[in-house]
């Protein structure tokens, strides 16, 4: 798809890059992933970075066997977020917590979880909020990322505490969460 667009002289957009990144990750294609990331950075001045593309970019940061490369990629993406003054939304929080979990960065994952707890608490206490679109809330994806972080850090007791918290908040665990919990 990417090559066809380039051969036709078309400029790929954020949707094209999102599809290609996800395909590279699923195919475990590290060399093309690196090429696509460089192309995205090169075109960053004209691309619209929506939360779908940003979460895909963040998820790529846990795919390379070299942790140092993953951390460099993540720092570059976080710098891009700062440069473009992009606030974290639901998808970005979910992707960051999961990525930090996969990278074994337990404290970072838990720190972001605590931010989400605080934001969701503040949103619940805001009176007159009718539009819930864009609200930050705890989700099964956030808890799945936390369980990954707990497993990597050998924090089994904390994993069970997060599981209890998920249940107490009446969030329904999905199969991905349960598989992650019992791995």
Steps between C-alpha positions, in 0.01 A plus 500: 500500500774740598710421192198527270414843641860618463523368140182691411644814656245500779595624843409248770290639784460401865252225411742338255784515752279355775404202281860443391639522855246249628577266209875523568447425869277201427747368242793560739663702221757708687684640199187640335379628837818706530461632144138599561586672829768707327255594224244609759757718677609647167138589414398602853463864396201416279348194667199521727588300810171362623485270802475190278830571325666609824394186687633288212829691513522443874421128471785460250735602782477157660555286190877510452701238692747779587352685799731797440355550149148480642577763764657730239193464279267569791694809605484629142123450489453668839709791372273520193198516732661786692601686183149479359345575841288184489329402824463138599158354425354159578679317218834661576478415871410138414787470252755659735404286800515185288833599343657593833375167633657306214825691546506407868453858616266423787521840672424691178198278426365540852565875493288536186231280656492738798463795259201327339345430841539868593363626166201267512432605861514869398270438203247319721496788749456766228143614501314563179727288284266370235749405231683186609679482164870547560471404865792312649392192691634173627458217252576134464788596267659712770473215749643255245803726460538516877491120527775479236705750702441301820605176333820652361584650841402181683240698694248216530325644805452834323356315199237347726429842654446646152273207416293567813490870416375421150220285646412758767461762228266265313725484194442174320823313427536376143686193378818696433502623858432155644766337281748765608408456867546123492812481280 
